CSV table of C-alpha atoms and ligand atoms in Angstrom, one decimal:
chain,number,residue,atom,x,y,z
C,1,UNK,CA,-87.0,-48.2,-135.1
C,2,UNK,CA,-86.7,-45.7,-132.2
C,3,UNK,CA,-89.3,-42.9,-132.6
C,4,UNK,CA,-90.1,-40.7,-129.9
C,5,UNK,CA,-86.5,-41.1,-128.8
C,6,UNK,CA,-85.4,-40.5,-132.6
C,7,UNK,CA,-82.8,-37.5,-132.7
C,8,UNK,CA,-85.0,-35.5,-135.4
C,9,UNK,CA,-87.7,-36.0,-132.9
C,10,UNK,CA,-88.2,-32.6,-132.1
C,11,UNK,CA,-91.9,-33.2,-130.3
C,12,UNK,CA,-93.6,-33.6,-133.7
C,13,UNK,CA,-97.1,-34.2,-133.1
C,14,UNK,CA,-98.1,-36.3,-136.1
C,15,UNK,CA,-95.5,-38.6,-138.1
C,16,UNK,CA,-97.7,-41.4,-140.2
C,17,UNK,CA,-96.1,-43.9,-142.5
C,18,UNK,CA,-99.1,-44.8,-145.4
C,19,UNK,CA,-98.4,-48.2,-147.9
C,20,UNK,CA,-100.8,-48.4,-151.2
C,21,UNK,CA,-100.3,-52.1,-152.4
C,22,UNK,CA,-101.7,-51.3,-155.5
C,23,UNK,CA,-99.3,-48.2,-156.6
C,24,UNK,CA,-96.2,-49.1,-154.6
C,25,UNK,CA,-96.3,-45.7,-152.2
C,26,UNK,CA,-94.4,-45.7,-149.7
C,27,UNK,CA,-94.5,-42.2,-148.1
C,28,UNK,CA,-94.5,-40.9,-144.8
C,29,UNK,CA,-96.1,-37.3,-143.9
C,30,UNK,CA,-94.7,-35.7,-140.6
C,31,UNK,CA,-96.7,-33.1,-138.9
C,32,UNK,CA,-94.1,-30.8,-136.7
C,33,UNK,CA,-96.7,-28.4,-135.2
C,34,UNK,CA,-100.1,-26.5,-135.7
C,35,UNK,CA,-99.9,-23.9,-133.3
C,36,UNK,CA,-100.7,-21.6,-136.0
C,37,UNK,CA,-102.4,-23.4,-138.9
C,38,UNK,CA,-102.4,-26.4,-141.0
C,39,UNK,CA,-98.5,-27.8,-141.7
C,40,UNK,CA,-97.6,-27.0,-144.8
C,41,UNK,CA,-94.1,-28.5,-146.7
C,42,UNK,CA,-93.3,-30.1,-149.9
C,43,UNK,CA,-94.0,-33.6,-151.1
C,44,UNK,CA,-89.8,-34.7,-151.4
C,45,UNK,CA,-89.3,-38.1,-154.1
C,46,UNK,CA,-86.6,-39.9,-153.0
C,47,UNK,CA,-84.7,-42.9,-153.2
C,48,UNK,CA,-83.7,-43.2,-149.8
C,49,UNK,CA,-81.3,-46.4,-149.1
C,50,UNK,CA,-83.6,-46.7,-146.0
C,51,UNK,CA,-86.8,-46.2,-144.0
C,52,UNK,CA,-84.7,-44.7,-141.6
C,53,UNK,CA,-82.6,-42.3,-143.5
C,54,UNK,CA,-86.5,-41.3,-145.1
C,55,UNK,CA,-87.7,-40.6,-142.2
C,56,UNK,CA,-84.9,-38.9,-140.6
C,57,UNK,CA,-84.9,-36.4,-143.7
C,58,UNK,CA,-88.9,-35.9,-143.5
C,59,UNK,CA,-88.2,-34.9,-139.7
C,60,UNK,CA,-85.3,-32.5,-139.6
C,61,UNK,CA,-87.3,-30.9,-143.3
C,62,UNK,CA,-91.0,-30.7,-141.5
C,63,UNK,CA,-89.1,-29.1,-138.5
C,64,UNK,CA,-87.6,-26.1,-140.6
C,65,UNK,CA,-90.9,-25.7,-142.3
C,66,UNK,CA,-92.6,-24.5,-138.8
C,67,UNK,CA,-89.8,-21.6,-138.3
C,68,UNK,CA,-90.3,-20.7,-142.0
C,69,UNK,CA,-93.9,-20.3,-141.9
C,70,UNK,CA,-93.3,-18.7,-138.2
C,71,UNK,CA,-90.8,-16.4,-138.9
C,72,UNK,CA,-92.8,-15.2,-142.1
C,73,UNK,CA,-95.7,-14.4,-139.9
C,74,UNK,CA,-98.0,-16.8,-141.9
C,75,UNK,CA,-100.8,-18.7,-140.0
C,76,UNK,CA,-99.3,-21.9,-141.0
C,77,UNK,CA,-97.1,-24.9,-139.0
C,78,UNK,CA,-94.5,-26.5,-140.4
C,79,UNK,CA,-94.7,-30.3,-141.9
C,80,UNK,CA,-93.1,-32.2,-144.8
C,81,UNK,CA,-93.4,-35.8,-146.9
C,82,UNK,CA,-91.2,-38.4,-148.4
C,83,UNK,CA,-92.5,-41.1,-150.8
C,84,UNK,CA,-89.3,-43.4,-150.9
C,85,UNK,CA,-89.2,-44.2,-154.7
C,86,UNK,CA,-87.2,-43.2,-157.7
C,87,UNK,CA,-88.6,-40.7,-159.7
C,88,UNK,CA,-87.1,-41.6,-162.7
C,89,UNK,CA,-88.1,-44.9,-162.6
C,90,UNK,CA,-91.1,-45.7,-160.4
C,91,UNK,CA,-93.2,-42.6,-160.3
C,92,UNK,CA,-96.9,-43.0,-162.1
C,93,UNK,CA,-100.0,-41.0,-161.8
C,94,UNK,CA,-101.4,-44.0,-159.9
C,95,UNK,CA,-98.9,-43.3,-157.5
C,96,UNK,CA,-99.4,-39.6,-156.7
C,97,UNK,CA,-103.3,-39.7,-156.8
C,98,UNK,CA,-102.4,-42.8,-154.1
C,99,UNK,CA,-100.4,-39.7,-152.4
C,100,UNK,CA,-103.8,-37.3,-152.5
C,101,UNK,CA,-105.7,-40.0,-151.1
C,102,UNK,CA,-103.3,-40.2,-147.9
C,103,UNK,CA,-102.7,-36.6,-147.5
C,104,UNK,CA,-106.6,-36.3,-147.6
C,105,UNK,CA,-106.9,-38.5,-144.9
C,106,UNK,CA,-105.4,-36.6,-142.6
C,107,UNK,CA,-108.5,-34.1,-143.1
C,108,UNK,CA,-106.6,-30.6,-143.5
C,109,UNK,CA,-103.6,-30.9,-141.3
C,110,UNK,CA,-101.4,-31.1,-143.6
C,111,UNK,CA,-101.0,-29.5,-146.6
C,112,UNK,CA,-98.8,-30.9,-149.8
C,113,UNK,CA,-96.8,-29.3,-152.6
C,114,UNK,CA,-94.2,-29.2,-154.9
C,115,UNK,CA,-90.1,-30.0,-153.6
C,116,UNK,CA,-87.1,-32.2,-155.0
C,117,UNK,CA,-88.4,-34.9,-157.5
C,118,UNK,CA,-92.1,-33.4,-157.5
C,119,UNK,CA,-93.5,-31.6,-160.2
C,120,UNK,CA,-96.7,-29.5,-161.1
C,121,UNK,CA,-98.3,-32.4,-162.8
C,122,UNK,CA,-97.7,-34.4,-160.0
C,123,UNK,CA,-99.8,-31.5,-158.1
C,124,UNK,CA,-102.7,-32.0,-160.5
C,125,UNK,CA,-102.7,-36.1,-159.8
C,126,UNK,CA,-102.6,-35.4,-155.8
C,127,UNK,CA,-105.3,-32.4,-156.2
C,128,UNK,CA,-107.9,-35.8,-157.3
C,129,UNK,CA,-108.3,-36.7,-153.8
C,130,UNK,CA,-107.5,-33.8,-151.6
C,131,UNK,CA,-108.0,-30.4,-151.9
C,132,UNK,CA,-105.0,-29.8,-149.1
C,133,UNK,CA,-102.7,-29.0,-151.7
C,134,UNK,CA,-100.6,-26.1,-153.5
C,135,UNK,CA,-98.7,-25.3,-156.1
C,136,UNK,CA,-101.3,-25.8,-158.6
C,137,UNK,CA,-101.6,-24.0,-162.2
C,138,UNK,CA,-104.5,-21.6,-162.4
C,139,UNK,CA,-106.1,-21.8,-166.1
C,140,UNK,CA,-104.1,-18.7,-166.9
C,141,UNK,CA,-100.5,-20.1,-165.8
C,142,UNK,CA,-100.9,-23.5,-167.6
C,143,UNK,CA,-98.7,-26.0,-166.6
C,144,UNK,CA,-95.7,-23.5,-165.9
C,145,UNK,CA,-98.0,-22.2,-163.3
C,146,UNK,CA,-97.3,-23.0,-159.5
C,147,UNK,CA,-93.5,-22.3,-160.0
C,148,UNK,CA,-92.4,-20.7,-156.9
C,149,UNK,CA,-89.0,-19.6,-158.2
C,150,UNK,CA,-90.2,-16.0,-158.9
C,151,UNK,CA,-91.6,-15.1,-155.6
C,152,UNK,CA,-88.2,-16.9,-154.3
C,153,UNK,CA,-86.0,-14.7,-155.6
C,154,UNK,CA,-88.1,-11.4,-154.4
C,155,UNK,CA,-87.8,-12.3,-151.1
C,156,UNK,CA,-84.2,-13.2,-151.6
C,157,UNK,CA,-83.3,-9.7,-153.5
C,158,UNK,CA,-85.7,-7.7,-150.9
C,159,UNK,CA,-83.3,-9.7,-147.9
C,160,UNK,CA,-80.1,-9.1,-149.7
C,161,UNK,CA,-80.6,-5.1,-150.3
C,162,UNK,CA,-81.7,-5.1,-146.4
C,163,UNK,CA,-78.7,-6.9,-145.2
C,164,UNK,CA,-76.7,-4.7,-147.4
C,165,UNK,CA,-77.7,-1.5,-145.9
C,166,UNK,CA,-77.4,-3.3,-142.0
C,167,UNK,CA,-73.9,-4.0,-143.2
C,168,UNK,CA,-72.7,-1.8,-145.0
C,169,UNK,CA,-75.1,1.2,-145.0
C,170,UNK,CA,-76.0,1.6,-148.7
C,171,UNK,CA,-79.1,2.1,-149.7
C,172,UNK,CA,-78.7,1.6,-153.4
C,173,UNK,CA,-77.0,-1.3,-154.9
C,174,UNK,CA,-75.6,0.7,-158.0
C,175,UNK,CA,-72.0,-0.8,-158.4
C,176,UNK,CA,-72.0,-3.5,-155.7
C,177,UNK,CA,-70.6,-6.6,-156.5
C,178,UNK,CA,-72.4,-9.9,-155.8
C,179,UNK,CA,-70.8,-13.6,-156.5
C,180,UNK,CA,-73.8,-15.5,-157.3
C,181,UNK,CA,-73.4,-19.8,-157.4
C,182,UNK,CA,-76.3,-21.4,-158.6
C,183,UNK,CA,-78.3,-19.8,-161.8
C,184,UNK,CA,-81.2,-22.0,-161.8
C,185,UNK,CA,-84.7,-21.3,-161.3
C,186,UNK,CA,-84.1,-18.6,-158.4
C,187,UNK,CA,-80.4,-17.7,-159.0
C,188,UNK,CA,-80.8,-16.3,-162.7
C,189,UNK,CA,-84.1,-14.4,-161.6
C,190,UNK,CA,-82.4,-13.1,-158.8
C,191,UNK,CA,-79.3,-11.6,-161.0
C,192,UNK,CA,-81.7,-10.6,-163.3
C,193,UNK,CA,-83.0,-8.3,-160.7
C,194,UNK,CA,-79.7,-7.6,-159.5
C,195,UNK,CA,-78.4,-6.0,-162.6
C,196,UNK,CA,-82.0,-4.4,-163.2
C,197,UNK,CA,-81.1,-2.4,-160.0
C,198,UNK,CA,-76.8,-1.5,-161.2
C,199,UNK,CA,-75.2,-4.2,-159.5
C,200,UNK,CA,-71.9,-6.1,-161.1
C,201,UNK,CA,-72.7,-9.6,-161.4
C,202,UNK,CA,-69.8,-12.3,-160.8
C,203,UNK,CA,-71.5,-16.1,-161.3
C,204,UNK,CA,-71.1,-19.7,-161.7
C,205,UNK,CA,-72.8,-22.5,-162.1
C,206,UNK,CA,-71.8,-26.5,-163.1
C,207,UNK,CA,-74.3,-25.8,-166.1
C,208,UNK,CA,-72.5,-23.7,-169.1
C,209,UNK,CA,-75.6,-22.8,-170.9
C,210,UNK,CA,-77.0,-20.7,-167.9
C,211,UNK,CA,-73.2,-19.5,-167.4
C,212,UNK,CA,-72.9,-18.0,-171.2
C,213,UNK,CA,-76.4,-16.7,-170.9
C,214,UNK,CA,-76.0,-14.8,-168.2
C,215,UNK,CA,-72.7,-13.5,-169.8
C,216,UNK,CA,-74.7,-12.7,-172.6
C,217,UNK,CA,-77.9,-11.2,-171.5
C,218,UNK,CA,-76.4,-9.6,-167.9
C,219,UNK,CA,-73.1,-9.1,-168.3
C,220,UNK,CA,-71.8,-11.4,-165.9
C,221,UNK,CA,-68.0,-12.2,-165.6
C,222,UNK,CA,-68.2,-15.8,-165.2
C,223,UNK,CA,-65.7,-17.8,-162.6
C,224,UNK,CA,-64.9,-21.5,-161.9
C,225,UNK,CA,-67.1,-23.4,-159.4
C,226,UNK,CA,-64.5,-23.5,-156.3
C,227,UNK,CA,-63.7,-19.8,-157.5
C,228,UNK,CA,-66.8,-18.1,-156.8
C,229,UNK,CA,-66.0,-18.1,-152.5
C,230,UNK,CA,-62.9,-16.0,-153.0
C,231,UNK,CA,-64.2,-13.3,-155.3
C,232,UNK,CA,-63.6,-9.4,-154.3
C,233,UNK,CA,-67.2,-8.6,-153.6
C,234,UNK,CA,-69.7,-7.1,-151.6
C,235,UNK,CA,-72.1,-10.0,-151.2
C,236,UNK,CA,-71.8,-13.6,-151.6
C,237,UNK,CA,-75.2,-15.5,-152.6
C,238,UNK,CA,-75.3,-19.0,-152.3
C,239,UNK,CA,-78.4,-19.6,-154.8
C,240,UNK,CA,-77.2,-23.6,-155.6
C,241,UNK,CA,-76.3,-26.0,-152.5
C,242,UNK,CA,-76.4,-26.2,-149.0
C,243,UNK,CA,-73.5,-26.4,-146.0
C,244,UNK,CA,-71.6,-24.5,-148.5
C,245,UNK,CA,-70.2,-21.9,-145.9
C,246,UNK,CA,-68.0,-24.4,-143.8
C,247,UNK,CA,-64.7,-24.5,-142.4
C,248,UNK,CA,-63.1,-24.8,-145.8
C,249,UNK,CA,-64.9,-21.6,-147.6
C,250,UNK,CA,-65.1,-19.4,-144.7
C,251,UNK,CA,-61.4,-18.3,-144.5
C,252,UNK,CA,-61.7,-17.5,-148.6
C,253,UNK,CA,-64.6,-15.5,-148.5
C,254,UNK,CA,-63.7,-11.6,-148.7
C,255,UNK,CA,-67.8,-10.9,-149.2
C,256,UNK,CA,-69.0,-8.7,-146.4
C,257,UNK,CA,-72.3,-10.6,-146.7
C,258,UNK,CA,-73.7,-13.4,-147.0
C,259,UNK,CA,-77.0,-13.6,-148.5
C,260,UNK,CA,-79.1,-16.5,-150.6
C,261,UNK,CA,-81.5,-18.6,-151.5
C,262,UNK,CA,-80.4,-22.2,-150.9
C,263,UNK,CA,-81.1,-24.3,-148.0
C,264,UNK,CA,-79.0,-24.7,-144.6
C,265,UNK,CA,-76.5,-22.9,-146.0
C,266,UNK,CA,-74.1,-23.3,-142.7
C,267,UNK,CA,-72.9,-26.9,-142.6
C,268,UNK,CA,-72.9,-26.6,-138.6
C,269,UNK,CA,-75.2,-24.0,-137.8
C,270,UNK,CA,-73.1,-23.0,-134.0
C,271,UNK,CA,-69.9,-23.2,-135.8
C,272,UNK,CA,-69.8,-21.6,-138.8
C,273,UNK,CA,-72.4,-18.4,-137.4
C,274,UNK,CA,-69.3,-18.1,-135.3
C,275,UNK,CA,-66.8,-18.2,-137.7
C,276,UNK,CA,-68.3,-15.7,-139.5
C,277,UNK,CA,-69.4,-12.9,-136.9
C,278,UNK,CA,-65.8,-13.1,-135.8
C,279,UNK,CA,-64.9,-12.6,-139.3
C,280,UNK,CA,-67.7,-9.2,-139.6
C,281,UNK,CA,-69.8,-11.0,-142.2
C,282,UNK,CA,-73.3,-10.1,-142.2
C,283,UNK,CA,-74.9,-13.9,-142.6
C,284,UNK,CA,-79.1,-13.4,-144.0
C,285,UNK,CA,-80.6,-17.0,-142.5
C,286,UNK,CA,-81.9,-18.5,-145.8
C,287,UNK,CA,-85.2,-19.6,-144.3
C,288,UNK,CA,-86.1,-15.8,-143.4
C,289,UNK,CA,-85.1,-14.5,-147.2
C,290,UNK,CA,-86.1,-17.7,-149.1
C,291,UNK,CA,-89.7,-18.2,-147.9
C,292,UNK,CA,-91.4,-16.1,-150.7
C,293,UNK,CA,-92.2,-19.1,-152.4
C,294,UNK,CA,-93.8,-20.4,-149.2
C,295,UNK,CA,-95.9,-17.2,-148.5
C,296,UNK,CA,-97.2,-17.2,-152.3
C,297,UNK,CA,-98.4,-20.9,-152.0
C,298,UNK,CA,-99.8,-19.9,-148.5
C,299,UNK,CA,-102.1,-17.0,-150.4
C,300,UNK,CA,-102.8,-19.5,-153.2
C,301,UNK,CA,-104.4,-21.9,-150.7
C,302,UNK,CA,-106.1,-19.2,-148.8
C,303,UNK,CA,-107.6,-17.7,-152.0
C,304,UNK,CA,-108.8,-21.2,-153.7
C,305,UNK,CA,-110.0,-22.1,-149.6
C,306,UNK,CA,-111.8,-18.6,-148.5
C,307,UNK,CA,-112.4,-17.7,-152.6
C,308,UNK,CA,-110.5,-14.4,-152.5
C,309,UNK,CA,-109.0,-12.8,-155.5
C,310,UNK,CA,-105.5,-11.7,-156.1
C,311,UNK,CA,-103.7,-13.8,-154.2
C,312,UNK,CA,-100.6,-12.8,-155.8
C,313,UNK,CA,-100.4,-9.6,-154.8
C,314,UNK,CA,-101.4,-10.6,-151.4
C,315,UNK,CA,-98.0,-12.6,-151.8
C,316,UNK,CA,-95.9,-9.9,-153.2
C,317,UNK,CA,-96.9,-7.2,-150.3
C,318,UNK,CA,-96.3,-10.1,-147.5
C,319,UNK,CA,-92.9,-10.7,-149.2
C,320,UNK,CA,-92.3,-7.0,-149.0
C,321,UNK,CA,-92.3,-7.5,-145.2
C,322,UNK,CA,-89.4,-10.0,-145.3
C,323,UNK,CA,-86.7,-6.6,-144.4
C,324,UNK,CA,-88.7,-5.8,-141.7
C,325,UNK,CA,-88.3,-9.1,-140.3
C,326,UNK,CA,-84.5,-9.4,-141.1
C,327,UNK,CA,-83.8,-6.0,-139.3
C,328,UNK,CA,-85.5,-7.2,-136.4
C,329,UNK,CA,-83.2,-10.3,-136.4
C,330,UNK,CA,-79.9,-8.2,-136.6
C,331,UNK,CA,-81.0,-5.9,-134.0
C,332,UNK,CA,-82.1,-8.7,-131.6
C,333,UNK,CA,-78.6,-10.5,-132.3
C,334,UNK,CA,-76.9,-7.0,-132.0
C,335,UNK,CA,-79.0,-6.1,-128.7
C,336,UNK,CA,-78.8,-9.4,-126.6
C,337,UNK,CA,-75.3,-10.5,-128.0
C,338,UNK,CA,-76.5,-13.6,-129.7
C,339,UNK,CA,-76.0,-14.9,-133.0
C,340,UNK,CA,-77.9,-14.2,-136.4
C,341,UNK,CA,-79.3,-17.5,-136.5
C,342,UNK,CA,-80.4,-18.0,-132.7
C,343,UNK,CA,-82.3,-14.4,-132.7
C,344,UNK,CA,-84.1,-15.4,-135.8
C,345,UNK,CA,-85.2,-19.6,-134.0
C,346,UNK,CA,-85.9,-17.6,-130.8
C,347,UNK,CA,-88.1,-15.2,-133.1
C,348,UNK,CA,-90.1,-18.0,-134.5
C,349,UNK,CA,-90.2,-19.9,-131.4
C,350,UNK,CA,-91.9,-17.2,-129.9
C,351,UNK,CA,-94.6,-17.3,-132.3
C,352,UNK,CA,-95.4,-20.8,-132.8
C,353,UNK,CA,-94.9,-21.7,-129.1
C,354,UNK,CA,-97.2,-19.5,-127.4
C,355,UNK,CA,-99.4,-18.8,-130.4
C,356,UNK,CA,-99.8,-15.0,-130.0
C,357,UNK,CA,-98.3,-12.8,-132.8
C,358,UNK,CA,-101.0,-14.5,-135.2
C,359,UNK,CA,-103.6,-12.0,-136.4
C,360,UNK,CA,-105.2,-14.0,-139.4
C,361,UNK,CA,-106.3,-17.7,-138.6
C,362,UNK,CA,-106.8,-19.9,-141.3
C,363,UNK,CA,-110.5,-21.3,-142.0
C,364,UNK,CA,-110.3,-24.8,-142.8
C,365,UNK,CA,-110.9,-26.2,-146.2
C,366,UNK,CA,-114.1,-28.1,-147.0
Y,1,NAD,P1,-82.4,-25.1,-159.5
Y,1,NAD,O1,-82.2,-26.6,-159.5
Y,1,NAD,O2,-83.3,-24.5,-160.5
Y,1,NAD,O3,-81.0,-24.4,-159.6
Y,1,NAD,C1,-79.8,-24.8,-158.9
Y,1,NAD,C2,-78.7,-24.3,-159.8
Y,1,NAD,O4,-77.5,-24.6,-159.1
Y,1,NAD,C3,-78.6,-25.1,-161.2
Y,1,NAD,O5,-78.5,-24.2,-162.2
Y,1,NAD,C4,-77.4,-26.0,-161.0
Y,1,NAD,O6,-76.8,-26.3,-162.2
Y,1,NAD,C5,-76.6,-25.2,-160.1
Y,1,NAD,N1,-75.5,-26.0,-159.3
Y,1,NAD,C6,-75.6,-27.2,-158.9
Y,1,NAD,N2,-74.5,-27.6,-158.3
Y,1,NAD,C7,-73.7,-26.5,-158.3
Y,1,NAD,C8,-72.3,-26.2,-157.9
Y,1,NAD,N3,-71.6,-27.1,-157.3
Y,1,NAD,N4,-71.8,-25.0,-158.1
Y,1,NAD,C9,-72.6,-24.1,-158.8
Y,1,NAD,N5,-73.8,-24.3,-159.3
Y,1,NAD,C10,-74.3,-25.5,-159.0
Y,1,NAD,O7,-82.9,-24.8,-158.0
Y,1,NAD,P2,-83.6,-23.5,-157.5
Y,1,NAD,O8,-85.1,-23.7,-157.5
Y,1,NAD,O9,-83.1,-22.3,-158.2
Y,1,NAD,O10,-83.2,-23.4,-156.0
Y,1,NAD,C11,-81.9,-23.0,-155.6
Y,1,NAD,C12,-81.7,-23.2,-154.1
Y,1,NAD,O11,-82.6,-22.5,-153.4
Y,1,NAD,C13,-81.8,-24.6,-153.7
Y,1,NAD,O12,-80.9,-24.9,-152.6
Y,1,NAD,C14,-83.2,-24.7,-153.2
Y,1,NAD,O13,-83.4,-25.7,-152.2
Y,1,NAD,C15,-83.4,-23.3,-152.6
Y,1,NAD,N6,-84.8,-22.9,-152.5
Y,1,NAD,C16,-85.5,-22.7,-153.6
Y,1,NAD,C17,-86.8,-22.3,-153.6
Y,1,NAD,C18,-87.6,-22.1,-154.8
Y,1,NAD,O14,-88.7,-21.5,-154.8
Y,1,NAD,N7,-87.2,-22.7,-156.0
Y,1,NAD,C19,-87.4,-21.9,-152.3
Y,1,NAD,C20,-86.6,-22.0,-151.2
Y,1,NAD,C21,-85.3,-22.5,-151.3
């Protein structure tokens, strides 16, 4: 298999494969860069039909974890890992704690958490035989604890309001309409906040239960899944799947912005920025307003590693700095004539490649 010549390469520093006979891992742990801090990203279970497609995924996901972490202003890089297994079926304890072992190996540059397939518990088993990992309860939290979905949706809400005054030069969100596809852990908390604030919700979701409750509880008119794109609204937040704004959805849309919490929302990134700054929509890159779960783990690792207190509402200022960062973003793209998306990568590469905009280092665990 072609490595260095592999087209997720990207100049990672570190990509290690690690094989526990015993437990039946399989996992490999890519390291993208450091410039700023240890790598941090999720542990991703998988059953991947290959090695290759595995590690393809763990390279283009550690990649996008150094402009999160850069373009939050956190003194973190960016890395990721896949354990190529099925969760439902081959997952054990064993397994994981093999996982702690092989993340502790790699003596603090990397650090582990929670993503698809990988739970708290899972957290617990891994936090055995490293202490390079996040998302862990506190004794308070119980096992519910270590859910970023809360600190998620702030930063999205905090990112929508901004790009709804860039846009459309409101500073109150009284009345505005916002079609909202996806109510799971972040989507529901973020309509929750949404309708706290005045605004008319318009959802959907493949799951009737969370569509009925928030009927029920918010007052939600409720739409059918391929429905939600062409709703009369003010903001469109994509809270569900990614490469949902694509050359299909685009010419329905009638939101004047775009703002949410799942992943690569564009489907081609060049294109469909295009399509939509020729269309006047107002596009808020999903790694700048989803990284509050990010910046919370980064403050729960920094308070368990340096034994602060109050980590959380460390977090919850830092994610009150995610506008600041957007606005900077549209002005840049407004200023030089570039897209959304290009000011906010030549943002982050300007932090993580020369290493300068980082006041607070990170101190090494023990
Ligand atoms: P979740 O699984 O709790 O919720 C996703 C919701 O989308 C579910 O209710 C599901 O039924 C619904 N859904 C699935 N397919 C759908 C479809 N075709 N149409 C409409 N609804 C559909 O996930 P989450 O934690 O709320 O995350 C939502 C998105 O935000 C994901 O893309 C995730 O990668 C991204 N994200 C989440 C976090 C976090 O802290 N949880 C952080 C960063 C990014």
């Amino acid at each position: 298999m072609s490595l260095f010549n592999h087209p997720e390469f990207a100049n990672h520093e570190q990509i290690v494969h690690y094989f526990d006979k015993t437990t039946g891992l399989k996992a490999i742990i890519a390291v993208h860069n450091t410039n700023l801090g240890p790598a941090l990203g999720g542990c991703r279970m998988w059953n991947y039909k290959s090695d290759e497609e595995a590690l393809t995924d763990v390279l283009r996901l550690s990649k996008g974890m150094t402009y999160k972490a850069a373009i939050s202003n956190l003194p973190l890089g960016g890395g990721k890992s896949v354990i190529i297994a099925d969760a439902k079926t081959e997952k054990t304890p064993e397994m994981m704690q093999a996982m702690g072992k092989a993340v502790e190996k790699l003596g603090g540059n990397y650090i582990t958490a929670e993503d698809v397939s990988t739970t708290v518990e899972d957290m617990i088993n891994i936090h055995k035989f490293t202490n390079h990992v996040v998302g862990l309860p506190t004794e308070k939290e119980g096992l519910a604890g270590g859910n970023p979905s809360p600190f998620t949706a702030l930063g999205v809400f905090l990112g929508l309001k901004e790009a709804v005054k860039y846009r459309l030069g409101r500073d109150s969100i009284g009345g505005l309409k916002v079609a909202v596809q996806g109510l799971g852990n972040v989507g529901y908390n973020l309509c929750e906040r949404l309708r706290e604030e005045g605004a008319e919700l318009i959802v959907t979701d493949i799951n009737k239960e969370a569509m009925t409750r928030a009927k029920n509880e918010l007052d939600a008119d409720v739409v059918g899944l391929d429905e939600i794109y062409s709703q009369d609204v003010d903001v469109f937040a994509p809270c569900a799947l990614g490469g949902i704004v694509n050359d299909k959805t685009i010419p329905m849309l009638k939101a004047k912005v775009i703002a949410g919490a799942a992943n690569n929302q564009l489907l081609e990134v060049t294109t469909h920025m295009n399509a939509l700054k020729d269309l006047n929509i107002l596009y808020a890159p999903d790694y700048v307003i989803n990284a509050g779960g990010l910046i919370n783990v980064y403050y729960e690792y920094d308070a368990r590693v340096n034994k602060h207190s109050n980590s959380e509402e460390k977090a919850i200022e830092h994610i009150g700095r995610i506008p600041v960062t957007l606005d900077e973003i549209f002005s840049m793209a407004d200023k030089e004539n570039i897209s959304i998306t290009a000011a906010a990568d030549k943002i982050a590469e300007s932090r993580f490649m020369n290493n300068n905009n980082c006041t607070e280092k990170h101190t090494e665990a023990a």
